[in-house]
Coordinates of C-alpha atoms in Angstrom, one line a residue:
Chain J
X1 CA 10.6 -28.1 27.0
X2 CA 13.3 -25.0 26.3
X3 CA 13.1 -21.8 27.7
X4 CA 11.8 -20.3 24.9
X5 CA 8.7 -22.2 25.0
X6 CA 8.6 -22.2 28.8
X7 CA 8.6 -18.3 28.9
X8 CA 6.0 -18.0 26.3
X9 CA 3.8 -20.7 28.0
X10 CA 3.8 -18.8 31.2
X11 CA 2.8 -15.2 29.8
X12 CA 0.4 -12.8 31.6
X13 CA -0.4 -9.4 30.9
X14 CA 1.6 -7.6 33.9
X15 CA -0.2 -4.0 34.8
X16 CA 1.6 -3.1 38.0
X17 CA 5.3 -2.9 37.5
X18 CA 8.0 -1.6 40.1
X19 CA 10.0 1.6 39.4
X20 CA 13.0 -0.6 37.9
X21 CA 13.8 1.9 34.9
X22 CA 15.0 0.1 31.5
X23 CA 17.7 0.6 30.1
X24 CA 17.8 2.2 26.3
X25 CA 20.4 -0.5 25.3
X26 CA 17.7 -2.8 26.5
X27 CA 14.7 -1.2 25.1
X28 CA 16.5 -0.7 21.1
X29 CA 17.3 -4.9 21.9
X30 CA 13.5 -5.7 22.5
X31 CA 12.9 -3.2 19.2
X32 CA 15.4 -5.3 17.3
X33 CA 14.2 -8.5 18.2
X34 CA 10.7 -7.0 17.0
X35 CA 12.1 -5.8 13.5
X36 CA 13.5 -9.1 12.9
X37 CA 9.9 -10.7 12.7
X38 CA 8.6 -11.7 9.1
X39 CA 7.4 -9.2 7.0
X40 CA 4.5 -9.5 4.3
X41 CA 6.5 -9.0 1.1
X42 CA 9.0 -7.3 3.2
X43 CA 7.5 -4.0 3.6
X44 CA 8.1 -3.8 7.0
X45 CA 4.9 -1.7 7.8
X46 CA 5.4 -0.4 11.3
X47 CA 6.7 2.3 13.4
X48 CA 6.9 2.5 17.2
X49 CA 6.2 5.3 19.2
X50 CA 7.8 5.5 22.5
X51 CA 5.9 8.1 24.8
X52 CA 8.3 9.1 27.5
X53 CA 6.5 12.7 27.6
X54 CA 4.2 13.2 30.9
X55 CA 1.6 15.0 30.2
X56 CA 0.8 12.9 27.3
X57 CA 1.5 9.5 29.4
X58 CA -1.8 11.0 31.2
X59 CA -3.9 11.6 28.0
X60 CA -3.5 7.8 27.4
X61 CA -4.1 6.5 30.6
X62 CA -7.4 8.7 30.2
X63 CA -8.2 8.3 26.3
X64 CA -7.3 4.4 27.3
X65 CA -10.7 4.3 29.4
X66 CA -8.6 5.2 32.6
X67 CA -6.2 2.2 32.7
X68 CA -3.1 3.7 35.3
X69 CA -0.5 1.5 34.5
X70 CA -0.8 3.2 30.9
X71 CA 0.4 6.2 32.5
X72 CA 2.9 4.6 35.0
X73 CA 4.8 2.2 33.5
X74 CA 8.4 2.5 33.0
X75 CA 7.5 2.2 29.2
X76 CA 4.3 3.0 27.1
X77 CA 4.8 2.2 23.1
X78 CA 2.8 2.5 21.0
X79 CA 3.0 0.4 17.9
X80 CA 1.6 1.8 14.4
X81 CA 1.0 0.4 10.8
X82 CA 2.8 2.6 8.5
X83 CA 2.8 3.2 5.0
X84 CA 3.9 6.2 4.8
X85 CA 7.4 6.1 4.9
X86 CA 7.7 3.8 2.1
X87 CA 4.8 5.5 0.4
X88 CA 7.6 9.1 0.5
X89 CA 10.5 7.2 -0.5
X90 CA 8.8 5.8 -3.8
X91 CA 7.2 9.5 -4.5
X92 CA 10.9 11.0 -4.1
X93 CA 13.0 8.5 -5.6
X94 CA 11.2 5.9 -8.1
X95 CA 7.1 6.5 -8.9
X96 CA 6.1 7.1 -12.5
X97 CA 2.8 7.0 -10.7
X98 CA 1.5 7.7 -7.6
X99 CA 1.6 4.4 -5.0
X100 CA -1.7 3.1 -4.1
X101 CA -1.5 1.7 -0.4
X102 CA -5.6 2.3 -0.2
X103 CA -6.7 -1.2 -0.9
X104 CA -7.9 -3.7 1.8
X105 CA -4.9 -6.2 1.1
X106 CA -2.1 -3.7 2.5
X107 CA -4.6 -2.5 5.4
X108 CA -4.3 -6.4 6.7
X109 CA -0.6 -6.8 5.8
X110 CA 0.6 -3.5 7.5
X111 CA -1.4 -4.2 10.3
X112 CA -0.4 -8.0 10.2
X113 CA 3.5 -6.6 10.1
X114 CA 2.9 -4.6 13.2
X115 CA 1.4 -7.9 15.4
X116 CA 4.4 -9.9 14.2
X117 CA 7.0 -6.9 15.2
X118 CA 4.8 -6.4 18.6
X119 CA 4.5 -9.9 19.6
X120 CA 8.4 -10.4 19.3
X121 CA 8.8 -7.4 21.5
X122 CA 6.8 -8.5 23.9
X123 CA 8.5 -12.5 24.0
X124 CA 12.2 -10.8 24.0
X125 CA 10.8 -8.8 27.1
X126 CA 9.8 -11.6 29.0
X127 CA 12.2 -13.7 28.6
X128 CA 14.5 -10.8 30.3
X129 CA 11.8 -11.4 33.4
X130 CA 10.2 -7.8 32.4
X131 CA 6.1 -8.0 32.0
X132 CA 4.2 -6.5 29.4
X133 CA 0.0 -5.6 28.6
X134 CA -1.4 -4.9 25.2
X135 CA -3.2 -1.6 25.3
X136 CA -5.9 -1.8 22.7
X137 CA -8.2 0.7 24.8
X138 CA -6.0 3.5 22.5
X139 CA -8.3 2.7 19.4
X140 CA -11.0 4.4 21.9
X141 CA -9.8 7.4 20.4
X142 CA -7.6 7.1 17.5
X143 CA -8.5 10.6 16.6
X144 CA -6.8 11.9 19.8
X145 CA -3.6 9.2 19.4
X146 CA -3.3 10.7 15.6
X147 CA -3.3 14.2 17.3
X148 CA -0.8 13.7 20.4
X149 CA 1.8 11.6 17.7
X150 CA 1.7 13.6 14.9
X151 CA 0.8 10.6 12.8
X152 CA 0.5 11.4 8.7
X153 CA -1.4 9.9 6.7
X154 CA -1.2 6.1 5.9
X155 CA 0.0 5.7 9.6
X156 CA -2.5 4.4 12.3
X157 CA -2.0 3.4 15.8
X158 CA -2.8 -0.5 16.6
X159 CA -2.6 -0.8 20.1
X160 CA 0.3 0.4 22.7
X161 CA 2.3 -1.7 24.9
X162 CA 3.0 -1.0 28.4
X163 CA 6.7 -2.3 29.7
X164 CA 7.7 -2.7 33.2
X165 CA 9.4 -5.1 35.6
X166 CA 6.4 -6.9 37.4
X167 CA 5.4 -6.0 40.8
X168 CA 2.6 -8.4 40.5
X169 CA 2.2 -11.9 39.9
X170 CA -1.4 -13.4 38.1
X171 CA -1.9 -16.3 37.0
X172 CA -2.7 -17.1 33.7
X173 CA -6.0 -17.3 32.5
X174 CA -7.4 -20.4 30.7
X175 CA -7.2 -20.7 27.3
X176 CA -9.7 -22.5 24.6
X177 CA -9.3 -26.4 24.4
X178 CA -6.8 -26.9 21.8
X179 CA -9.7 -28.8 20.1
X180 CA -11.4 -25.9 19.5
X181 CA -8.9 -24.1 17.8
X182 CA -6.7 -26.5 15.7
X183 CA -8.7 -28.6 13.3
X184 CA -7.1 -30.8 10.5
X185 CA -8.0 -30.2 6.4
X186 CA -11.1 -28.3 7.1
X187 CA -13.1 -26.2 9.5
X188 CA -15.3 -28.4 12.1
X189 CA -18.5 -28.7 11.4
X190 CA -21.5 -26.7 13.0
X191 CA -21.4 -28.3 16.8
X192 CA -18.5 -30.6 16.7
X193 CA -16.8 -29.0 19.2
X194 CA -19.7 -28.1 21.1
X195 CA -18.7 -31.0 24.1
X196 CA -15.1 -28.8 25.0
X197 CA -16.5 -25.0 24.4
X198 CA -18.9 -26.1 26.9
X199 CA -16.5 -27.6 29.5
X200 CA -14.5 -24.5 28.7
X201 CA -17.6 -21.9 29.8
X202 CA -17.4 -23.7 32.8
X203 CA -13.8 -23.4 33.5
X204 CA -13.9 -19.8 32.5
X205 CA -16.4 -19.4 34.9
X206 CA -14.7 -20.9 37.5
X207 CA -11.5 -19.3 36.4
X208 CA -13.6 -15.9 37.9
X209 CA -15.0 -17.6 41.0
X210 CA -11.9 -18.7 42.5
X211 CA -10.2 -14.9 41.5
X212 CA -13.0 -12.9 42.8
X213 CA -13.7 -15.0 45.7
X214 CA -16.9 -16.1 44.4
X215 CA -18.4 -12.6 42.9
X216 CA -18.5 -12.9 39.4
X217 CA -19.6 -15.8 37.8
X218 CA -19.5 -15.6 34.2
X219 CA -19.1 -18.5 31.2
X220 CA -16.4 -17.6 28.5
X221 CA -19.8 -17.1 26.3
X222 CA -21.4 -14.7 28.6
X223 CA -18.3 -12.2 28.5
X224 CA -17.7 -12.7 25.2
X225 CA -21.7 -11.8 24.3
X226 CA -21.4 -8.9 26.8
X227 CA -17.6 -7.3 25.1
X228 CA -19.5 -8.0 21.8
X229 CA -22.3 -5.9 22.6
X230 CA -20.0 -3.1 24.1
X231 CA -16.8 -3.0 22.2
X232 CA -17.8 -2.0 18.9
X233 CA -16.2 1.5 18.0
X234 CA -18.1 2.3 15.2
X235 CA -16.1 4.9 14.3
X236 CA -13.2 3.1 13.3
X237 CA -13.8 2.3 9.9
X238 CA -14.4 5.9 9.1
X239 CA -10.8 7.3 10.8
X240 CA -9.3 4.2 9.1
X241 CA -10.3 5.5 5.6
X242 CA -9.6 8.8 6.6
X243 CA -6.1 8.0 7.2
X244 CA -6.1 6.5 3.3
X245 CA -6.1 2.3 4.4
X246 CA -8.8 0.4 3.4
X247 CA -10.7 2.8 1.0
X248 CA -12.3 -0.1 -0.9
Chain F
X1 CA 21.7 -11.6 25.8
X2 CA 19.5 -14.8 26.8
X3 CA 18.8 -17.5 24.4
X4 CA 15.4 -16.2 23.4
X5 CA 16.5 -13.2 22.1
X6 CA 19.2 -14.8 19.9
X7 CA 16.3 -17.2 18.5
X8 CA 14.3 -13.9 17.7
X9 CA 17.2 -12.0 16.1
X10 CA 19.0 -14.9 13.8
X11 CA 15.2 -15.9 12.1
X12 CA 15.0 -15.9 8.2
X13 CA 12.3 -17.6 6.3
X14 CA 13.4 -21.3 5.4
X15 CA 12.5 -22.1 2.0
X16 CA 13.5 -25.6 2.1
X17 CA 13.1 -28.4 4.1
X18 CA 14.4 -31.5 5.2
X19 CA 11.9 -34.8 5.1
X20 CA 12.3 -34.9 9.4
X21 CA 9.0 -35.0 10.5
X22 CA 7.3 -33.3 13.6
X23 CA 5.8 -35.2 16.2
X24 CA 2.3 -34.2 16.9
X25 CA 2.8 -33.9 20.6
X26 CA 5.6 -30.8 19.2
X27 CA 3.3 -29.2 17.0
X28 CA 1.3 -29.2 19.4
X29 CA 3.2 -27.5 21.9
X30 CA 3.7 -24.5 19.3
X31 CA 0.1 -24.4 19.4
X32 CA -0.4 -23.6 23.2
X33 CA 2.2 -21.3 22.7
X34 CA 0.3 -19.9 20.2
X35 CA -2.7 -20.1 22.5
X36 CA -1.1 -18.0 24.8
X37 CA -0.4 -14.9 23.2
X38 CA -2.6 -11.9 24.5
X39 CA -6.1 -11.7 22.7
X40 CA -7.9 -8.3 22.3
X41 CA -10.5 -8.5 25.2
X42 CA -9.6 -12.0 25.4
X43 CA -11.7 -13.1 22.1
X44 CA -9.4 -15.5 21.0
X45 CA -10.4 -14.7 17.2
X46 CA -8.2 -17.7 15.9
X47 CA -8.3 -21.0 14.3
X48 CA -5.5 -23.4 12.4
X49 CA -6.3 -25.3 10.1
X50 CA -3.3 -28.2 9.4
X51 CA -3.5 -29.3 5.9
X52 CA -2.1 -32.7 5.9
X53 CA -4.4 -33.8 2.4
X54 CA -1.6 -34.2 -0.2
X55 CA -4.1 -33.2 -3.2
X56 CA -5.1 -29.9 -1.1
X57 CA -1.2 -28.9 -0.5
X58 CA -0.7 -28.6 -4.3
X59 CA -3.7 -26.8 -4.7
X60 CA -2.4 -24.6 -1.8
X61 CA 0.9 -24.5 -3.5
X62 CA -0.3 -23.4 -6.8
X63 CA -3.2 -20.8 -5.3
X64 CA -0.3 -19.1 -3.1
X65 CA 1.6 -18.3 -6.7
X66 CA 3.6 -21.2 -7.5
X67 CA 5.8 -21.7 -4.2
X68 CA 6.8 -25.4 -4.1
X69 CA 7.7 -25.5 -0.1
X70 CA 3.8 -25.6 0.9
X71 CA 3.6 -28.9 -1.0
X72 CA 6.7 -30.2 0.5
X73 CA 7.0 -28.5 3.7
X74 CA 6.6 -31.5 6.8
X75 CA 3.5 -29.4 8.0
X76 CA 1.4 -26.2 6.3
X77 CA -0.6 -24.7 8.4
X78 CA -3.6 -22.1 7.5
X79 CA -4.0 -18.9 10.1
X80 CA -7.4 -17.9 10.3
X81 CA -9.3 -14.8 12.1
X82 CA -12.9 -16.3 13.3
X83 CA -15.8 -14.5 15.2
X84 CA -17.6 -17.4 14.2
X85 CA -16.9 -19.8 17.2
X86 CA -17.8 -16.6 19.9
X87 CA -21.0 -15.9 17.4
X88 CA -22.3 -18.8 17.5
X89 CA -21.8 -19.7 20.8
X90 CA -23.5 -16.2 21.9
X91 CA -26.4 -17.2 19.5
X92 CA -27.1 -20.5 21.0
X93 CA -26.3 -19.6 25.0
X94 CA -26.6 -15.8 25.7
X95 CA -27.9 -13.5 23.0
X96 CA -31.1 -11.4 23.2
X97 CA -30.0 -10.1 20.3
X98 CA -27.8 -11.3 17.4
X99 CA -24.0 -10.2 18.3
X100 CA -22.3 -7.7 15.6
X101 CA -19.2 -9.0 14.6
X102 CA -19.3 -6.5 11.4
X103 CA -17.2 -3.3 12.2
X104 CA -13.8 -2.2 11.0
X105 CA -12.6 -2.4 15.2
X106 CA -13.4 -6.1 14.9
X107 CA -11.8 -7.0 11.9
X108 CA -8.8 -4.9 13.1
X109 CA -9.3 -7.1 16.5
X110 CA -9.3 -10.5 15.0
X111 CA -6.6 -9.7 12.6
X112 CA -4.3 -9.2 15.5
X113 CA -4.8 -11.6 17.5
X114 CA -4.2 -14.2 14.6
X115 CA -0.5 -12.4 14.2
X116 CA 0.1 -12.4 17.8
X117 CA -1.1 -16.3 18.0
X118 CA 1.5 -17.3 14.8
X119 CA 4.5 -15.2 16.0
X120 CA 4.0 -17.6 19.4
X121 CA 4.3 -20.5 17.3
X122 CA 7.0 -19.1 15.0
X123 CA 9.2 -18.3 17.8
X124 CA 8.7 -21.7 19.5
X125 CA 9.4 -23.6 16.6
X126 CA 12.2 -21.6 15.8
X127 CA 13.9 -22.1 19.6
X128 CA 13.2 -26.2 19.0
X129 CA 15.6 -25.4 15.8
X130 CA 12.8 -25.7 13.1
X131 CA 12.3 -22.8 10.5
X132 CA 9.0 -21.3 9.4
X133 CA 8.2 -19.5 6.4
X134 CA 4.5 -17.4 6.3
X135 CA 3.2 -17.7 3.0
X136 CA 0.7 -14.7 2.7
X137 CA 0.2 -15.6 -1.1
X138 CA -3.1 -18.1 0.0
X139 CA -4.1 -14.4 0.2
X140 CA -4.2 -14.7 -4.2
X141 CA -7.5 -16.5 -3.8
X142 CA -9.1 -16.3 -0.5
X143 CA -12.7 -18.1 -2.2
X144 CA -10.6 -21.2 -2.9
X145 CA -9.0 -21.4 0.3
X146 CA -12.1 -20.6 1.9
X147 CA -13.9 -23.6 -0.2
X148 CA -11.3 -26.0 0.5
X149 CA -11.2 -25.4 4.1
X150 CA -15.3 -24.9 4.1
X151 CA -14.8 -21.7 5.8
X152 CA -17.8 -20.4 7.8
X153 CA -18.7 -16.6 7.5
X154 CA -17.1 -14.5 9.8
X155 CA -13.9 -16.9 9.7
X156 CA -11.1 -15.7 6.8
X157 CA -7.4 -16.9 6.1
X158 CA -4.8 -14.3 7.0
X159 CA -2.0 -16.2 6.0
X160 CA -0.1 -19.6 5.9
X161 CA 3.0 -21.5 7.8
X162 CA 5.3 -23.6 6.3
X163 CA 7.2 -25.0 9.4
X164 CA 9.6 -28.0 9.7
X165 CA 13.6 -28.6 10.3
X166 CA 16.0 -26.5 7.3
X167 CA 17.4 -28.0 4.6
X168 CA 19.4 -24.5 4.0
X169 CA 21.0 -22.1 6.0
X170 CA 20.5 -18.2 4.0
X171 CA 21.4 -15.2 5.9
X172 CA 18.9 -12.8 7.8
X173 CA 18.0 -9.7 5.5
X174 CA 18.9 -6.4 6.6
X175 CA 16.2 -5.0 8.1
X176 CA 15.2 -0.5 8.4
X177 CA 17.7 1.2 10.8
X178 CA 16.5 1.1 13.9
X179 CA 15.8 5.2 13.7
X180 CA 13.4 4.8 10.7
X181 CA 11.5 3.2 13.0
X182 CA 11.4 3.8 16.7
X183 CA 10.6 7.1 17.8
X184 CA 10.2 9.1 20.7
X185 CA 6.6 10.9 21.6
X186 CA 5.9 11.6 18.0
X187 CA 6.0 10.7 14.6
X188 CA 9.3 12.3 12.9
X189 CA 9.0 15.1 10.4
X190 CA 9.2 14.5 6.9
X191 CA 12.8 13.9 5.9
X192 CA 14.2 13.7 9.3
X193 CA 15.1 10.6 8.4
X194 CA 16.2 10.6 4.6
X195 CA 19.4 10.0 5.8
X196 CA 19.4 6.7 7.2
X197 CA 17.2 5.7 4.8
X198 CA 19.4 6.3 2.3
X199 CA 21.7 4.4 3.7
X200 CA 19.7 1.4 4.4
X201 CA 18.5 2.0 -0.1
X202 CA 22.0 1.0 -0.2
X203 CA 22.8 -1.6 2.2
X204 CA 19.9 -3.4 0.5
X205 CA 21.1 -3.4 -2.9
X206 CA 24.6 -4.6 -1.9
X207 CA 22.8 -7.2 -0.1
X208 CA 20.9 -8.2 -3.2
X209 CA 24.1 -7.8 -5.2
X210 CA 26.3 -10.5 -3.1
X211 CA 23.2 -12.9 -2.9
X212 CA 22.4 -12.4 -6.5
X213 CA 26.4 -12.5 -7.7
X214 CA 25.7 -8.7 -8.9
X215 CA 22.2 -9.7 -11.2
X216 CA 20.1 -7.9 -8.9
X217 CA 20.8 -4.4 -7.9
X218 CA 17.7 -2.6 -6.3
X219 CA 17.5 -0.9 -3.2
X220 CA 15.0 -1.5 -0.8
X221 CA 12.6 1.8 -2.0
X222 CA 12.6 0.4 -5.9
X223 CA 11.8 -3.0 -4.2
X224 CA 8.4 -1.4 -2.8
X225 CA 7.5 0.6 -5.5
X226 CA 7.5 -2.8 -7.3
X227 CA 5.6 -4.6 -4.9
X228 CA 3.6 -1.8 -4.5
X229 CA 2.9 -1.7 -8.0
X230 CA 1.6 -5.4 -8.2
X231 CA 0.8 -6.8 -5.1
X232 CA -2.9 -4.9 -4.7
X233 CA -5.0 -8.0 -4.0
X234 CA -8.0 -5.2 -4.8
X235 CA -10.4 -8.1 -5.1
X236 CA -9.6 -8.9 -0.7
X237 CA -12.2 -6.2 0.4
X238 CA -15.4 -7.6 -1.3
X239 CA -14.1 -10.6 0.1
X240 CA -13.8 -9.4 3.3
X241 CA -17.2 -8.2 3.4
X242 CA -18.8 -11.5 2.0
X243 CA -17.2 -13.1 4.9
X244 CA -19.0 -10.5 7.1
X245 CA -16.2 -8.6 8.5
X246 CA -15.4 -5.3 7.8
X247 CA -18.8 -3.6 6.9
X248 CA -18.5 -0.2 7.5

C-alpha cells in the first residue's frame, strides 16, 4: 500500500490541535491541491472563507452548537458553493440573457464542486501530519454564517473545516462492511445485506463501550434513528431558495 | 512537497484508457478509502454501484450524452447518495416513528458525503497511477439510471467514475487564481477581484487556443455562460423529490 492510501486509511477527525501555527505558503498549497479536484462542467463552484478574525472565531464556535476547537484551531475555513462569481462575469462580459443558476441540477453540482475541493484539502493536510474536522454544525445557522461573511446571493456555506496540528490521537471509528456499501450492476435487494448491518450495529456498539468505558451502549441503528430524529433543520430549504439555488 | 500532494496537484480527467485491468482486491482498497472520508454525523449516506454488465455500460454511455470511455473504461462506477440503508434499518430496529429523511439539510447531507467518499477513491487510485474521469452526464436521465440500477427511494445517482490505467497523458487545465477564491473573514466586494479574473479569461483562452491549434478561442466566462445556457437539467428537482429527498 502507498502512502497515499495509507494516510487516507488512517483519517480521524482531530478536534484538539497544539498551537503549531501554519504557514500561509502551506495553507495556499492545501487550497491548491483543493482547486485541482474535478469540477462538474468546470465551473469550479466554490469559494473558501478563511476566518482568522476573533471575535467572529467565537460566533462559530457558538452558532456551531458550542464546538471549541471551532474557535481554537490554528485554522477555521469555511468552504462555500458559489455561483456568484461566475454568475457577474457572464452579466458584465457575455449574457444576452440573464444566467439562470436557480435550478436543482447546479444546486447539487456547486455543492458537489465544494466536497471534491474540500476533501482534497483535507487529504493534502494529512498527509503533511496536520489533522482536520468537518464542521457541518455551521448550517445550524446559515442565516448568521451569511451575515458574519458577507456572502451574496448564489453563495452558501457548506460546512467549515477546522485545521490544526493534532494534540490528540483517536482512533478511527468503524466503518460499514464494504458489503454494504459496494454492490455490483444493481442495488441489493430489500434484506440482502441484513446479516453484515447487523454484525455492524454490534460493532458500533461496541466501538462506544470500549471508548466510554462501558457508558454508552448504542447500535450504528440506534444513533442513526436518534441524529435522524434531531438533525433536521427545517429551515434550510427556505435560506437555500432565499439565496437563489434550488428554486424549483 | 510530499508525494500526496503532487498526486493531488498533477490530476486531469483521463479520457482514455488502456485494456490493464484492476484487480478486485485494488478496487477495493479505493473503496475503504472511500469509506473513510468523514460522514456528516457519521450517516454514511453512500452506495457504489460497479457496472460490470456490458449491455448496461452502453446504455450508460449513451444516457451520459454519448461519452465512449464509460463503455470502455476497465471499471464504471455509479456514486449514489442513500438514506435508504439508515431508513430502513431505523424502521425495522428502532423507530417509534417513521424517520424523516425529506428535508433540504439532508439532501445537502447525503450529497456531501457521496463527494467526500469519491474524492477518497479518486485520490487513491490516482497515487496507484490510475486516472479517473467523473462523468456527471448519468445526471441526463436519472429515471433510467435509477431503473437500471433498481434504485430504491431515498437513494439517487450523483454522478459516475470512469477509473483504470491512461492511455493518454493531456495537461491539467488552468484552474481560478488562487485570489478568486480564497478569502480572508469575508466574502470580497464586487469587483475586487475583476482583475485576476480577467487575467485568468485570458489564460483560458490561450489554453484552449494551443490545445485546439487556435480553433477554439473562449475564455473561461464565455465558457460558463455556455454551459450555463444549456446545461439546466430542470427536469433533476421533480426527480429529486420522487426519490424523497428534498421536500421542502
Amino acid at each position: 500500500m502507498n502512502d497515499t492510501i495509507a494516510t487516507i486509511l488512517k483519517h480521524r477527525s482531530i478536534r484538539r490541535f497544539s498551537d503549531q501555527p501554519l504557514a500561509d505558503s502551506q495553507l495556499k498549497e492545501y487550497i491548491r491541491a483543493g482547486q485541482m479536484a474535478s469540477s462538474s462542467s468546470f465551473i469550479q463552484a466554490v469559494s473558501v472563507i478563511r476566518v482568522s478574525d476573533s471575535a467572529n472565531r467565537a460566533k462559530f464556535a457558538k452558532l456551531a452548537g458550542g464546538q471549541p476547537y471551532v474557535e481554537s484551531a490554528p485554522e477555521f475555513l469555511v468552504f462555500c458553493a458559489d455561483l456568484s462569481r461566475n454568475r457577474d462575469r457572464i452579466r458584465r462580459d457575455v449574457a444576452a440573457e440573464e444566467p439562470d443558476f436557480s435550478w436543482t441540477e447546479q444546486f447539487i453540482a456547486a455543492t458537489v464542486d465544494v466536497a471534491l475541493f474540500a476533501q482534497n484539502v483535507v487529504v493534502a493536510a494529512e498527509s503533511d501530519g496536520l489533522g482536520c474536522c468537518y464542521i457541518g454544525g455551521i448550517r445550524n445557522d446559515p442565516e448568521q454564517v451569511t451575515e458574519l461573511l458577507a456572502l451574496p446571493d448564489l453563495v452558501y456555506p457548506v460546512f467549515g473545516l477546522c485545521l490544526g496540528y493534532p494534540d490528540q490521537d483517536p482512533a478511527a471509528k468503524p466503518r460499514l462492511p464494504i458489503e454494504a456499501v459496494f454492490h455490483q450492476n444493481a442495488y441489493p435487494e430489500r434484506g440482502e445485506t441484513d446479516v453484515v448491518l447487523d454484525e455492524y450495529d454490534a460493532e458500533v456498539a461496541d466501538y462506544y463501550q470500549r471508548r466510554t468505558n462501558g457508558k454508552l451502549n448504542v447500535t450504528f441503528t440506534q444513533q442513526m434513528a436518534k441524529q435522524s430524529a434531531s438533525q433536521t433543520r427545517k429551515f434550510m430549504g427556505e435560506y437555500i431558495k432565499k439565496q437563489g439555488f434550488n428554486q424549483h
